[in-house]
CSV table of N, CA, C and O in Angstrom, one decimal:
chain,number,residue,atom,x,y,z
A,164,PHE,N,69.6,64.9,-8.1
A,164,PHE,CA,68.2,65.3,-8.1
A,164,PHE,C,67.4,64.2,-8.9
A,164,PHE,O,66.3,63.9,-8.5
A,165,PHE,N,67.8,63.8,-10.0
A,165,PHE,CA,67.1,62.8,-10.8
A,165,PHE,C,66.9,61.5,-10.1
A,165,PHE,O,65.9,60.9,-10.1
A,166,PHE,N,68.0,61.1,-9.4
A,166,PHE,CA,67.9,59.9,-8.6
A,166,PHE,C,66.8,59.9,-7.5
A,166,PHE,O,66.1,59.0,-7.3
A,167,SER,N,66.7,61.0,-6.8
A,167,SER,CA,65.7,61.2,-5.8
A,167,SER,C,64.3,61.2,-6.4
A,167,SER,O,63.4,60.7,-5.8
A,168,LYS,N,64.1,61.8,-7.6
A,168,LYS,CA,62.8,61.8,-8.2
A,168,LYS,C,62.4,60.4,-8.6
A,168,LYS,O,61.3,60.0,-8.5
A,169,THR,N,63.4,59.7,-9.1
A,169,THR,CA,63.1,58.3,-9.5
A,169,THR,C,62.7,57.5,-8.3
A,169,THR,O,61.8,56.7,-8.4
A,170,ARG,N,63.5,57.7,-7.3
A,170,ARG,CA,63.2,57.0,-6.0
A,170,ARG,C,61.8,57.3,-5.5
A,170,ARG,O,61.0,56.5,-5.1
A,171,ALA,N,61.5,58.6,-5.5
A,171,ALA,CA,60.2,59.0,-5.1
A,171,ALA,C,59.1,58.5,-5.9
A,171,ALA,O,58.0,58.0,-5.5
A,172,PHE,N,59.3,58.5,-7.3
A,172,PHE,CA,58.4,57.9,-8.2
A,172,PHE,C,58.2,56.4,-8.0
A,172,PHE,O,57.1,55.9,-7.9
A,173,THR,N,59.3,55.7,-7.8
A,173,THR,CA,59.2,54.3,-7.5
A,173,THR,C,58.5,54.0,-6.2
A,173,THR,O,57.7,53.1,-6.1
A,174,ALA,N,58.8,54.8,-5.2
A,174,ALA,CA,58.1,54.6,-3.9
A,174,ALA,C,56.6,54.9,-4.0
A,174,ALA,O,55.8,54.2,-3.5
A,175,THR,N,56.3,55.9,-4.8
A,175,THR,CA,54.9,56.3,-5.0
A,175,THR,C,54.2,55.2,-5.8
A,175,THR,O,53.0,54.8,-5.5
A,176,THR,N,54.8,54.7,-6.8
A,176,THR,CA,54.3,53.6,-7.6
A,176,THR,C,54.1,52.3,-6.8
A,176,THR,O,53.1,51.7,-6.9
A,177,LYS,N,55.1,52.0,-5.9
A,177,LYS,CA,55.0,50.8,-5.1
A,177,LYS,C,53.8,51.0,-4.1
A,177,LYS,O,53.1,50.1,-3.9
A,178,LEU,N,53.7,52.2,-3.6
A,178,LEU,CA,52.6,52.5,-2.6
A,178,LEU,C,51.2,52.3,-3.3
A,178,LEU,O,50.3,51.7,-2.8
A,179,LYS,N,51.1,52.8,-4.6
A,179,LYS,CA,49.9,52.7,-5.3
A,179,LYS,C,49.6,51.2,-5.6
A,179,LYS,O,48.5,50.7,-5.5
A,180,LYS,N,50.7,50.5,-6.1
A,180,LYS,CA,50.5,49.1,-6.4
A,180,LYS,C,50.1,48.3,-5.1
A,180,LYS,O,49.2,47.5,-5.2
A,181,SER,N,50.8,48.7,-4.0
A,181,SER,CA,50.4,48.0,-2.7
A,181,SER,C,49.0,48.3,-2.3
A,181,SER,O,48.3,47.5,-1.9
A,182,SER,N,48.6,49.6,-2.6
A,182,SER,CA,47.2,49.9,-2.3
A,182,SER,C,46.2,49.2,-3.2
A,182,SER,O,45.2,48.8,-2.7
A,183,ASN,N,46.6,49.1,-4.5
A,183,ASN,CA,45.7,48.4,-5.4
A,183,ASN,C,45.7,46.9,-5.0
A,183,ASN,O,44.6,46.3,-5.1
A,184,ILE,N,46.8,46.3,-4.7
A,184,ILE,CA,46.8,44.9,-4.3
A,184,ILE,C,46.0,44.7,-3.0
A,184,ILE,O,45.2,43.7,-2.9
A,185,THR,N,46.1,45.6,-2.1
A,185,THR,CA,45.3,45.5,-0.9
A,185,THR,C,43.8,45.6,-1.2
A,185,THR,O,43.0,44.8,-0.6
A,186,MET,N,43.4,46.5,-2.0
A,186,MET,CA,42.0,46.6,-2.4
A,186,MET,C,41.6,45.4,-3.2
A,186,MET,O,40.5,44.9,-3.0
A,187,GLU,N,42.4,44.9,-4.1
A,187,GLU,CA,42.1,43.7,-4.8
A,187,GLU,C,41.9,42.5,-3.9
A,187,GLU,O,41.0,41.7,-4.0
A,188,ASN,N,42.9,42.4,-2.9
A,188,ASN,CA,42.8,41.3,-1.9
A,188,ASN,C,41.5,41.5,-1.1
A,188,ASN,O,40.8,40.5,-0.8
A,189,SER,N,41.2,42.7,-0.7
A,189,SER,CA,40.0,43.0,0.1
A,189,SER,C,38.7,42.6,-0.7
A,189,SER,O,37.8,41.9,-0.2
A,190,ARG,N,38.7,42.9,-2.0
A,190,ARG,CA,37.6,42.5,-2.9
A,190,ARG,C,37.5,41.0,-3.0
A,190,ARG,O,36.5,40.4,-3.0
A,191,GLY,N,38.7,40.4,-3.2
A,191,GLY,CA,38.7,38.9,-3.3
A,191,GLY,C,38.3,38.2,-2.0
A,191,GLY,O,37.5,37.3,-2.1
A,192,ILE,N,38.7,38.8,-0.9
A,192,ILE,CA,38.2,38.2,0.4
A,192,ILE,C,36.7,38.4,0.5
A,192,ILE,O,36.0,37.5,1.0
A,193,GLN,N,36.3,39.6,0.2
A,193,GLN,CA,34.8,39.8,0.2
A,193,GLN,C,34.1,38.9,-0.7
A,193,GLN,O,33.0,38.3,-0.3
A,194,GLN,N,34.6,38.6,-1.9
A,194,GLN,CA,33.9,37.7,-2.8
A,194,GLN,C,33.9,36.3,-2.2
A,194,GLN,O,32.9,35.5,-2.3
A,195,LEU,N,35.0,35.9,-1.6
A,195,LEU,CA,35.1,34.6,-1.0
A,195,LEU,C,34.1,34.4,0.2
A,195,LEU,O,33.5,33.4,0.3
A,196,MET,N,34.0,35.5,1.0
A,196,MET,CA,33.1,35.4,2.1
A,196,MET,C,31.6,35.4,1.6
A,196,MET,O,30.8,34.6,2.1
A,197,GLU,N,31.3,36.1,0.5
A,197,GLU,CA,30.0,36.0,-0.1
A,197,GLU,C,29.7,34.6,-0.7
A,197,GLU,O,28.6,34.1,-0.5
A,198,ALA,N,30.7,34.1,-1.3
A,198,ALA,CA,30.6,32.7,-1.9
A,198,ALA,C,30.4,31.7,-0.8
A,198,ALA,O,29.5,30.8,-0.9
A,199,GLU,N,31.1,31.9,0.3
A,199,GLU,CA,30.9,30.9,1.5
A,199,GLU,C,29.5,31.1,2.1
A,199,GLU,O,28.9,30.1,2.4
A,200,HIS,N,29.1,32.3,2.2
A,200,HIS,CA,27.7,32.5,2.7
A,200,HIS,C,26.7,31.9,1.8
A,200,HIS,O,25.7,31.3,2.3
A,201,SER,N,26.9,32.1,0.5
A,201,SER,CA,25.9,31.6,-0.5
A,201,SER,C,25.9,30.1,-0.4
A,201,SER,O,24.9,29.4,-0.4
A,202,ALA,N,27.1,29.5,-0.3
A,202,ALA,CA,27.2,28.0,-0.2
A,202,ALA,C,26.5,27.5,1.1
A,202,ALA,O,25.8,26.5,1.0
A,203,THR,N,26.7,28.2,2.2
A,203,THR,CA,26.1,27.8,3.4
A,203,THR,C,24.6,27.8,3.3
A,203,THR,O,23.9,26.9,3.8
A,204,LYS,N,24.1,28.9,2.7
A,204,LYS,CA,22.7,29.0,2.5
A,204,LYS,C,22.1,27.9,1.6
A,204,LYS,O,21.1,27.3,1.9
A,205,ILE,N,22.8,27.6,0.6
A,205,ILE,CA,22.4,26.5,-0.3
A,205,ILE,C,22.4,25.1,0.4
A,205,ILE,O,21.4,24.4,0.3
A,206,VAL,N,23.4,24.9,1.2
A,206,VAL,CA,23.5,23.6,2.0
A,206,VAL,C,22.3,23.6,3.0
A,206,VAL,O,21.7,22.5,3.1
A,207,GLN,N,22.1,24.7,3.6
A,207,GLN,CA,21.0,24.7,4.6
A,207,GLN,C,19.6,24.5,3.9
A,207,GLN,O,18.8,23.7,4.4
A,208,GLU,N,19.4,25.1,2.7
A,208,GLU,CA,18.2,24.9,2.0
A,208,GLU,C,18.0,23.4,1.6
A,208,GLU,O,17.0,22.8,1.6
A,209,MET,N,19.1,22.8,1.2
A,209,MET,CA,19.1,21.4,0.7
A,209,MET,C,18.8,20.5,1.9
A,209,MET,O,18.1,19.5,1.8
A,210,ARG,N,19.3,20.8,3.1
A,210,ARG,CA,19.0,20.0,4.3
A,210,ARG,C,17.5,20.1,4.6
A,210,ARG,O,16.9,19.1,4.9
A,211,GLU,N,17.0,21.3,4.6
A,211,GLU,CA,15.6,21.5,4.8
A,211,GLU,C,14.7,20.7,3.8
A,211,GLU,O,13.7,20.1,4.2
A,212,ALA,N,15.1,20.8,2.6
A,212,ALA,CA,14.4,20.1,1.5
A,212,ALA,C,14.5,18.5,1.8
A,212,ALA,O,13.5,17.8,1.6
A,213,LYS,N,15.6,18.1,2.2
A,213,LYS,CA,15.8,16.6,2.5
A,213,LYS,C,14.8,16.2,3.7
A,213,LYS,O,14.2,15.2,3.6
A,214,VAL,N,14.8,17.1,4.7
A,214,VAL,CA,13.9,16.8,5.8
A,214,VAL,C,12.4,16.7,5.3
A,214,VAL,O,11.7,15.9,5.7
A,215,GLU,N,12.0,17.7,4.5
A,215,GLU,CA,10.7,17.7,3.9
A,215,GLU,C,10.4,16.5,3.1
A,215,GLU,O,9.3,15.9,3.2
A,216,ARG,N,11.4,16.0,2.3
A,216,ARG,CA,11.2,14.8,1.5
A,216,ARG,C,11.0,13.6,2.4
A,216,ARG,O,10.2,12.7,2.1
A,217,MET,N,11.8,13.5,3.5
A,217,MET,CA,11.7,12.4,4.4
A,217,MET,C,10.3,12.4,5.1
A,217,MET,O,9.7,11.3,5.2
A,218,LYS,N,9.8,13.6,5.5
A,218,LYS,CA,8.5,13.7,6.1
A,218,LYS,C,7.4,13.2,5.1
A,218,LYS,O,6.5,12.4,5.4
A,219,GLN,N,7.5,13.7,3.8
A,219,GLN,CA,6.6,13.3,2.8
A,219,GLN,C,6.6,11.8,2.5
A,219,GLN,O,5.6,11.1,2.3
A,220,ALA,N,7.9,11.2,2.5
A,220,ALA,CA,8.0,9.8,2.3
A,220,ALA,C,7.3,9.0,3.4
A,220,ALA,O,6.7,8.0,3.2
A,221,LYS,N,7.5,9.5,4.7
A,221,LYS,CA,6.8,8.8,5.8
A,221,LYS,C,5.3,8.8,5.6
A,221,LYS,O,4.6,7.8,5.9
A,222,VAL,N,4.8,9.9,5.2
A,222,VAL,CA,3.3,10.1,5.0
A,222,VAL,C,2.9,9.1,3.9
A,222,VAL,O,1.9,8.4,4.1
A,223,GLU,N,3.6,9.1,2.8
A,223,GLU,CA,3.2,8.2,1.7
A,223,GLU,C,3.3,6.8,2.1
A,223,GLU,O,2.5,6.0,1.7
A,224,ALA,N,4.4,6.4,2.8
A,224,ALA,CA,4.5,5.0,3.3
A,224,ALA,C,3.4,4.6,4.2
A,224,ALA,O,2.8,3.5,4.1
A,225,ALA,N,3.0,5.5,5.1
A,225,ALA,CA,1.8,5.2,6.0
A,225,ALA,C,0.6,5.0,5.2
A,225,ALA,O,-0.2,4.1,5.5
A,226,GLU,N,0.4,5.8,4.2
A,226,GLU,CA,-0.8,5.6,3.3
A,226,GLU,C,-0.8,4.3,2.6
A,226,GLU,O,-1.8,3.6,2.5
A,227,VAL,N,0.4,3.9,2.1
A,227,VAL,CA,0.5,2.6,1.4
A,227,VAL,C,0.2,1.5,2.4
A,227,VAL,O,-0.5,0.5,2.0
A,228,VAL,N,0.8,1.6,3.6
A,228,VAL,CA,0.5,0.5,4.6
A,228,VAL,C,-0.9,0.4,5.0
A,228,VAL,O,-1.5,-0.7,5.0
A,229,ASP,N,-1.6,1.6,5.2
A,229,ASP,CA,-3.0,1.6,5.5
A,229,ASP,C,-3.8,1.0,4.4
A,229,ASP,O,-4.8,0.2,4.6
A,230,LYS,N,-3.5,1.3,3.1
A,230,LYS,CA,-4.3,0.8,2.0
A,230,LYS,C,-4.1,-0.8,1.9
A,230,LYS,O,-5.0,-1.5,1.7
A,231,TYR,N,-2.8,-1.2,2.1
A,231,TYR,CA,-2.5,-2.6,2.1
A,231,TYR,C,-3.3,-3.4,3.2
A,231,TYR,O,-3.9,-4.4,2.9
A,232,ARG,N,-3.3,-2.8,4.4
A,232,ARG,CA,-4.0,-3.4,5.5
A,232,ARG,C,-5.5,-3.5,5.2
A,232,ARG,O,-6.1,-4.6,5.4
A,233,SER,N,-6.1,-2.4,4.7
A,233,SER,CA,-7.5,-2.5,4.5
A,233,SER,C,-7.8,-3.5,3.3
A,233,SER,O,-8.9,-4.2,3.4
A,234,ASP,N,-7.0,-3.6,2.3
A,234,ASP,CA,-7.2,-4.5,1.3
A,234,ASP,C,-7.2,-6.0,1.8
A,234,ASP,O,-8.0,-6.8,1.5
A,235,LYS,N,-6.2,-6.3,2.6
A,235,LYS,CA,-6.1,-7.6,3.2
A,235,LYS,C,-7.2,-7.9,4.1
A,235,LYS,O,-7.7,-9.1,4.2
A,236,GLU,N,-7.7,-6.9,4.9
A,236,GLU,CA,-8.8,-7.2,5.8
A,236,GLU,C,-10.1,-7.4,5.0
A,236,GLU,O,-10.9,-8.3,5.3
A,237,SER,N,-10.2,-6.7,3.8
A,237,SER,CA,-11.4,-7.0,3.0
A,237,SER,C,-11.3,-8.4,2.4
A,237,SER,O,-12.3,-9.0,2.3
A,238,GLU,N,-10.1,-8.8,1.9
A,238,GLU,CA,-10.0,-10.1,1.4
A,238,GLU,C,-10.3,-11.2,2.4
A,238,GLU,O,-11.0,-12.1,2.2
A,239,PHE,N,-9.8,-11.0,3.7
A,239,PHE,CA,-10.1,-11.9,4.7
A,239,PHE,C,-11.6,-12.0,5.0
A,239,PHE,O,-12.2,-13.1,5.2
A,240,LYS,N,-12.3,-10.9,5.1
A,240,LYS,CA,-13.7,-10.8,5.4
A,240,LYS,C,-14.5,-11.5,4.3
A,240,LYS,O,-15.4,-12.2,4.5
A,241,ALA,N,-14.0,-11.3,3.0
A,241,ALA,CA,-14.7,-11.9,1.9
A,241,ALA,C,-14.5,-13.5,2.0
A,241,ALA,O,-15.5,-14.2,1.7
A,242,LYS,N,-13.3,-13.9,2.3
A,242,LYS,CA,-13.1,-15.4,2.4
A,242,LYS,C,-13.9,-15.9,3.5
A,242,LYS,O,-14.4,-17.0,3.5
A,243,ALA,N,-13.9,-15.2,4.6
A,243,ALA,CA,-14.6,-15.7,5.8
A,243,ALA,C,-16.1,-15.9,5.6
A,243,ALA,O,-16.7,-16.8,6.0
A,244,SER,N,-16.7,-14.9,4.9
A,244,SER,CA,-18.1,-15.0,4.6
A,244,SER,C,-18.4,-16.0,3.5
A,244,SER,O,-19.5,-16.7,3.6
A,245,SER,N,-17.5,-16.2,2.6
A,245,SER,CA,-17.8,-17.2,1.5
A,245,SER,C,-17.6,-18.6,1.9
A,245,SER,O,-18.3,-19.5,1.4
A,246,THR,N,-16.7,-18.9,2.9
A,246,THR,CA,-16.6,-20.3,3.3
A,246,THR,C,-17.4,-20.7,4.5
A,246,THR,O,-17.5,-21.8,4.9
A,247,ASP,N,-18.1,-19.7,5.1
A,247,ASP,CA,-19.0,-19.9,6.2
A,247,ASP,C,-18.3,-20.6,7.3
A,247,ASP,O,-18.6,-21.7,7.7
A,248,ILE,N,-17.2,-20.0,7.8
A,248,ILE,CA,-16.4,-20.5,8.9
A,248,ILE,C,-17.2,-20.7,10.1
A,248,ILE,O,-17.0,-21.7,10.9
A,249,SER,N,-18.2,-19.9,10.4
A,249,SER,CA,-18.9,-20.0,11.7
A,249,SER,C,-19.7,-21.4,11.7
A,249,SER,O,-19.8,-22.0,12.7
A,250,ALA,N,-20.3,-21.8,10.6
A,250,ALA,CA,-21.0,-23.1,10.5
A,250,ALA,C,-20.0,-24.2,10.7
A,250,ALA,O,-20.4,-25.2,11.4
A,251,GLU,N,-18.9,-24.1,10.1
A,251,GLU,CA,-17.9,-25.2,10.3
A,251,GLU,C,-17.4,-25.3,11.7
A,251,GLU,O,-17.2,-26.4,12.2
A,252,SER,N,-17.2,-24.2,12.3
A,252,SER,CA,-16.7,-24.2,13.7
A,252,SER,C,-17.8,-24.7,14.7
A,252,SER,O,-17.4,-25.4,15.6
A,253,VAL,N,-19.1,-24.5,14.4
A,253,VAL,CA,-20.1,-25.1,15.2
A,253,VAL,C,-20.1,-26.6,15.1
A,253,VAL,O,-20.2,-27.3,16.1
A,254,VAL,N,-20.0,-27.1,13.9
A,254,VAL,CA,-19.9,-28.5,13.7
A,254,VAL,C,-18.7,-29.1,14.4
A,254,VAL,O,-18.8,-30.2,15.0
A,255,LEU,N,-17.6,-28.5,14.3
A,255,LEU,CA,-16.4,-29.0,14.9
A,255,LEU,C,-16.5,-29.0,16.4
A,255,LEU,O,-16.1,-29.9,17.1
A,256,GLU,N,-17.1,-27.9,17.0
A,256,GLU,CA,-17.3,-27.9,18.4
A,256,GLU,C,-18.3,-29.0,18.9
A,256,GLU,O,-18.0,-29.6,19.9
A,257,GLU,N,-19.3,-29.3,18.1
A,257,GLU,CA,-20.3,-30.3,18.5
A,257,GLU,C,-19.6,-31.7,18.4
A,257,GLU,O,-19.8,-32.5,19.3
A,258,GLN,N,-18.8,-31.9,17.4
A,258,GLN,CA,-18.1,-33.2,17.3
A,258,GLN,C,-17.1,-33.3,18.4
A,258,GLN,O,-16.9,-34.4,19.0
A,259,THR,N,-16.4,-32.3,18.8
A,259,THR,CA,-15.4,-32.3,19.9
A,259,THR,C,-16.1,-32.6,21.2
A,259,THR,O,-15.7,-33.5,22.0
A,260,ALA,N,-17.3,-32.0,21.4
A,260,ALA,CA,-18.0,-32.2,22.7
A,260,ALA,C,-18.5,-33.7,22.7
A,260,ALA,O,-18.5,-34.3,23.8
A,261,ALA,N,-19.0,-34.2,21.6
A,261,ALA,CA,-19.4,-35.6,21.6
A,261,ALA,C,-18.2,-36.6,21.8
A,261,ALA,O,-18.4,-37.6,22.6
A,262,ASP,N,-17.1,-36.3,21.3
A,262,ASP,CA,-15.9,-37.1,21.5
A,262,ASP,C,-15.5,-37.1,23.0
A,262,ASP,O,-15.2,-38.1,23.6
A,263,VAL,N,-15.5,-35.9,23.6
A,263,VAL,CA,-15.2,-35.8,25.0
A,263,VAL,C,-16.2,-36.6,25.9
A,263,VAL,O,-15.8,-37.3,26.8
A,264,ALA,N,-17.5,-36.5,25.6
A,264,ALA,CA,-18.5,-37.2,26.3
A,264,ALA,C,-18.3,-38.7,26.2
A,264,ALA,O,-18.4,-39.4,27.2
A,265,GLN,N,-17.9,-39.2,25.0
A,265,GLN,CA,-17.7,-40.6,24.8
A,265,GLN,C,-16.5,-41.1,25.6
A,265,GLN,O,-16.5,-42.1,26.2
A,266,MET,N,-15.4,-40.2,25.7
A,266,MET,CA,-14.2,-40.6,26.5
A,266,MET,C,-14.6,-40.6,28.0
A,266,MET,O,-14.1,-41.5,28.7
A,267,LYS,N,-15.4,-39.7,28.4
A,267,LYS,CA,-15.8,-39.8,29.9
A,267,LYS,C,-16.6,-41.1,30.2
A,267,LYS,O,-16.4,-41.7,31.2
A,268,ILE,N,-17.5,-41.5,29.2
A,268,ILE,CA,-18.3,-42.7,29.4
A,268,ILE,C,-17.3,-43.9,29.5
A,268,ILE,O,-17.5,-44.8,30.4
A,269,ASN,N,-16.4,-43.9,28.5
A,269,ASN,CA,-15.4,-45.1,28.5
A,269,ASN,C,-14.6,-45.1,29.8
A,269,ASN,O,-14.3,-46.1,30.3
A,270,PHE,N,-14.2,-43.9,30.3
A,270,PHE,CA,-13.4,-43.8,31.5
A,270,PHE,C,-14.2,-44.4,32.7
A,270,PHE,O,-13.7,-45.2,33.4
A,271,GLU,N,-15.4,-43.9,32.8
A,271,GLU,CA,-16.3,-44.4,34.0
A,271,GLU,C,-16.5,-45.9,33.8
A,271,GLU,O,-16.6,-46.6,34.8
A,272,LYS,N,-16.7,-46.4,32.6
A,272,LYS,CA,-17.0,-47.8,32.4
A,272,LYS,C,-15.8,-48.7,32.8
A,272,LYS,O,-16.0,-49.8,33.3
A,273,ASN,N,-14.6,-48.3,32.4
A,273,ASN,CA,-13.4,-49.1,32.6
A,273,ASN,C,-12.7,-48.8,33.9
A,273,ASN,O,-11.6,-49.4,34.2
A,274,LYS,N,-13.1,-47.8,34.6
A,274,LYS,CA,-12.4,-47.4,35.8
A,274,LYS,C,-12.2,-48.5,36.8
A,274,LYS,O,-11.1,-48.7,37.3
A,275,GLN,N,-13.2,-49.2,37.2
A,275,GLN,CA,-13.2,-50.3,38.2
A,275,GLN,C,-12.3,-51.4,37.7
A,275,GLN,O,-11.5,-52.0,38.5
A,276,ASP,N,-12.4,-51.8,36.4
A,276,ASP,CA,-11.5,-52.9,35.9
A,276,ASP,C,-10.1,-52.5,36.0
A,276,ASP,O,-9.2,-53.3,36.3
A,277,VAL,N,-9.7,-51.3,35.7
A,277,VAL,CA,-8.3,-50.8,35.7
A,277,VAL,C,-7.8,-50.8,37.2
A,277,VAL,O,-6.7,-51.3,37.5
A,278,ILE,N,-8.6,-50.4,38.1
A,278,ILE,CA,-8.3,-50.4,39.5
A,278,ILE,C,-8.0,-51.8,40.0
A,278,ILE,O,-7.0,-52.1,40.7
A,279,GLN,N,-8.9,-52.7,39.7
A,279,GLN,CA,-8.7,-54.1,40.1
A,279,GLN,C,-7.4,-54.7,39.5
A,279,GLN,O,-6.7,-55.4,40.2
A,280,MET,N,-7.2,-54.4,38.2
A,280,MET,CA,-6.0,-54.9,37.6
A,280,MET,C,-4.7,-54.4,38.3
A,280,MET,O,-3.8,-55.2,38.5
A,281,LEU,N,-4.7,-53.1,38.6
A,281,LEU,CA,-3.5,-52.5,39.2
A,281,LEU,C,-3.3,-53.1,40.6
A,281,LEU,O,-2.2,-53.4,41.0
A,282,LEU,N,-4.4,-53.3,41.4
A,282,LEU,CA,-4.3,-53.8,42.7
A,282,LEU,C,-3.8,-55.3,42.7
A,282,LEU,O,-3.0,-55.7,43.5
A,283,SER,N,-4.3,-56.1,41.7
A,283,SER,CA,-3.9,-57.5,41.6
A,283,SER,C,-2.4,-57.5,41.3
A,283,SER,O,-1.7,-58.4,41.8
A,284,HIS,N,-1.9,-56.7,40.5
A,284,HIS,CA,-0.4,-56.7,40.2
A,284,HIS,C,0.4,-56.2,41.3
A,284,HIS,O,1.5,-56.7,41.5
A,285,VAL,N,-0.1,-55.3,42.1
A,285,VAL,CA,0.6,-54.8,43.2
A,285,VAL,C,0.6,-55.8,44.4
A,285,VAL,O,1.6,-56.0,45.0
A,286,THR,N,-0.5,-56.5,44.6
A,286,THR,CA,-0.6,-57.3,45.8
A,286,THR,C,0.0,-58.7,45.5
A,286,THR,O,0.4,-59.5,46.4
A,287,ASN,N,0.0,-59.2,44.3
A,287,ASN,CA,0.6,-60.5,43.9
A,287,ASN,C,2.0,-60.4,43.6
A,287,ASN,O,2.5,-59.9,42.6
A,288,VAL,N,2.8,-60.7,44.6
A,288,VAL,CA,4.3,-60.6,44.4
A,288,VAL,C,4.8,-62.1,44.1
A,288,VAL,O,4.5,-63.0,44.8
A,289,ASN,N,5.5,-62.2,43.1
A,289,ASN,CA,6.0,-63.5,42.6
A,289,ASN,C,7.5,-63.5,43.1
A,289,ASN,O,8.3,-62.8,42.5
A,290,ILE,N,7.8,-64.4,44.1
A,290,ILE,CA,9.1,-64.5,44.6
A,290,ILE,C,9.8,-65.7,43.9
A,290,ILE,O,9.3,-66.9,44.1
A,291,GLU,N,10.7,-65.6,43.2
A,291,GLU,CA,11.4,-66.7,42.5
A,291,GLU,C,12.9,-66.7,42.8
A,291,GLU,O,13.6,-65.9,43.0
């Protein structure tokens, strides 16, 4: 009789321990799932924050580029107005036109002489 009570007590204790272990395992699994869900949520939030930072960086970079461009354009306009490029270009165009006109005059003046020289060399064959 004592042996069967001990066995029954041992079986009941094992069942309770098994039940406690199962409940502890269940709680542990639940905690792991909650931790995984929390980690996934944190990772997603970080990804979204990274995307926002990249968008903000693009906007800031565009602002810097626009400011740089406008500064350089202002500098160019200031230099252009201070050196009076338009007056210099007019003088250069006039000088170029005068040079071209002089070249045309020289061409017309020497055209017949060059033709005669070429014809004399072509028609005078020296046979030796």
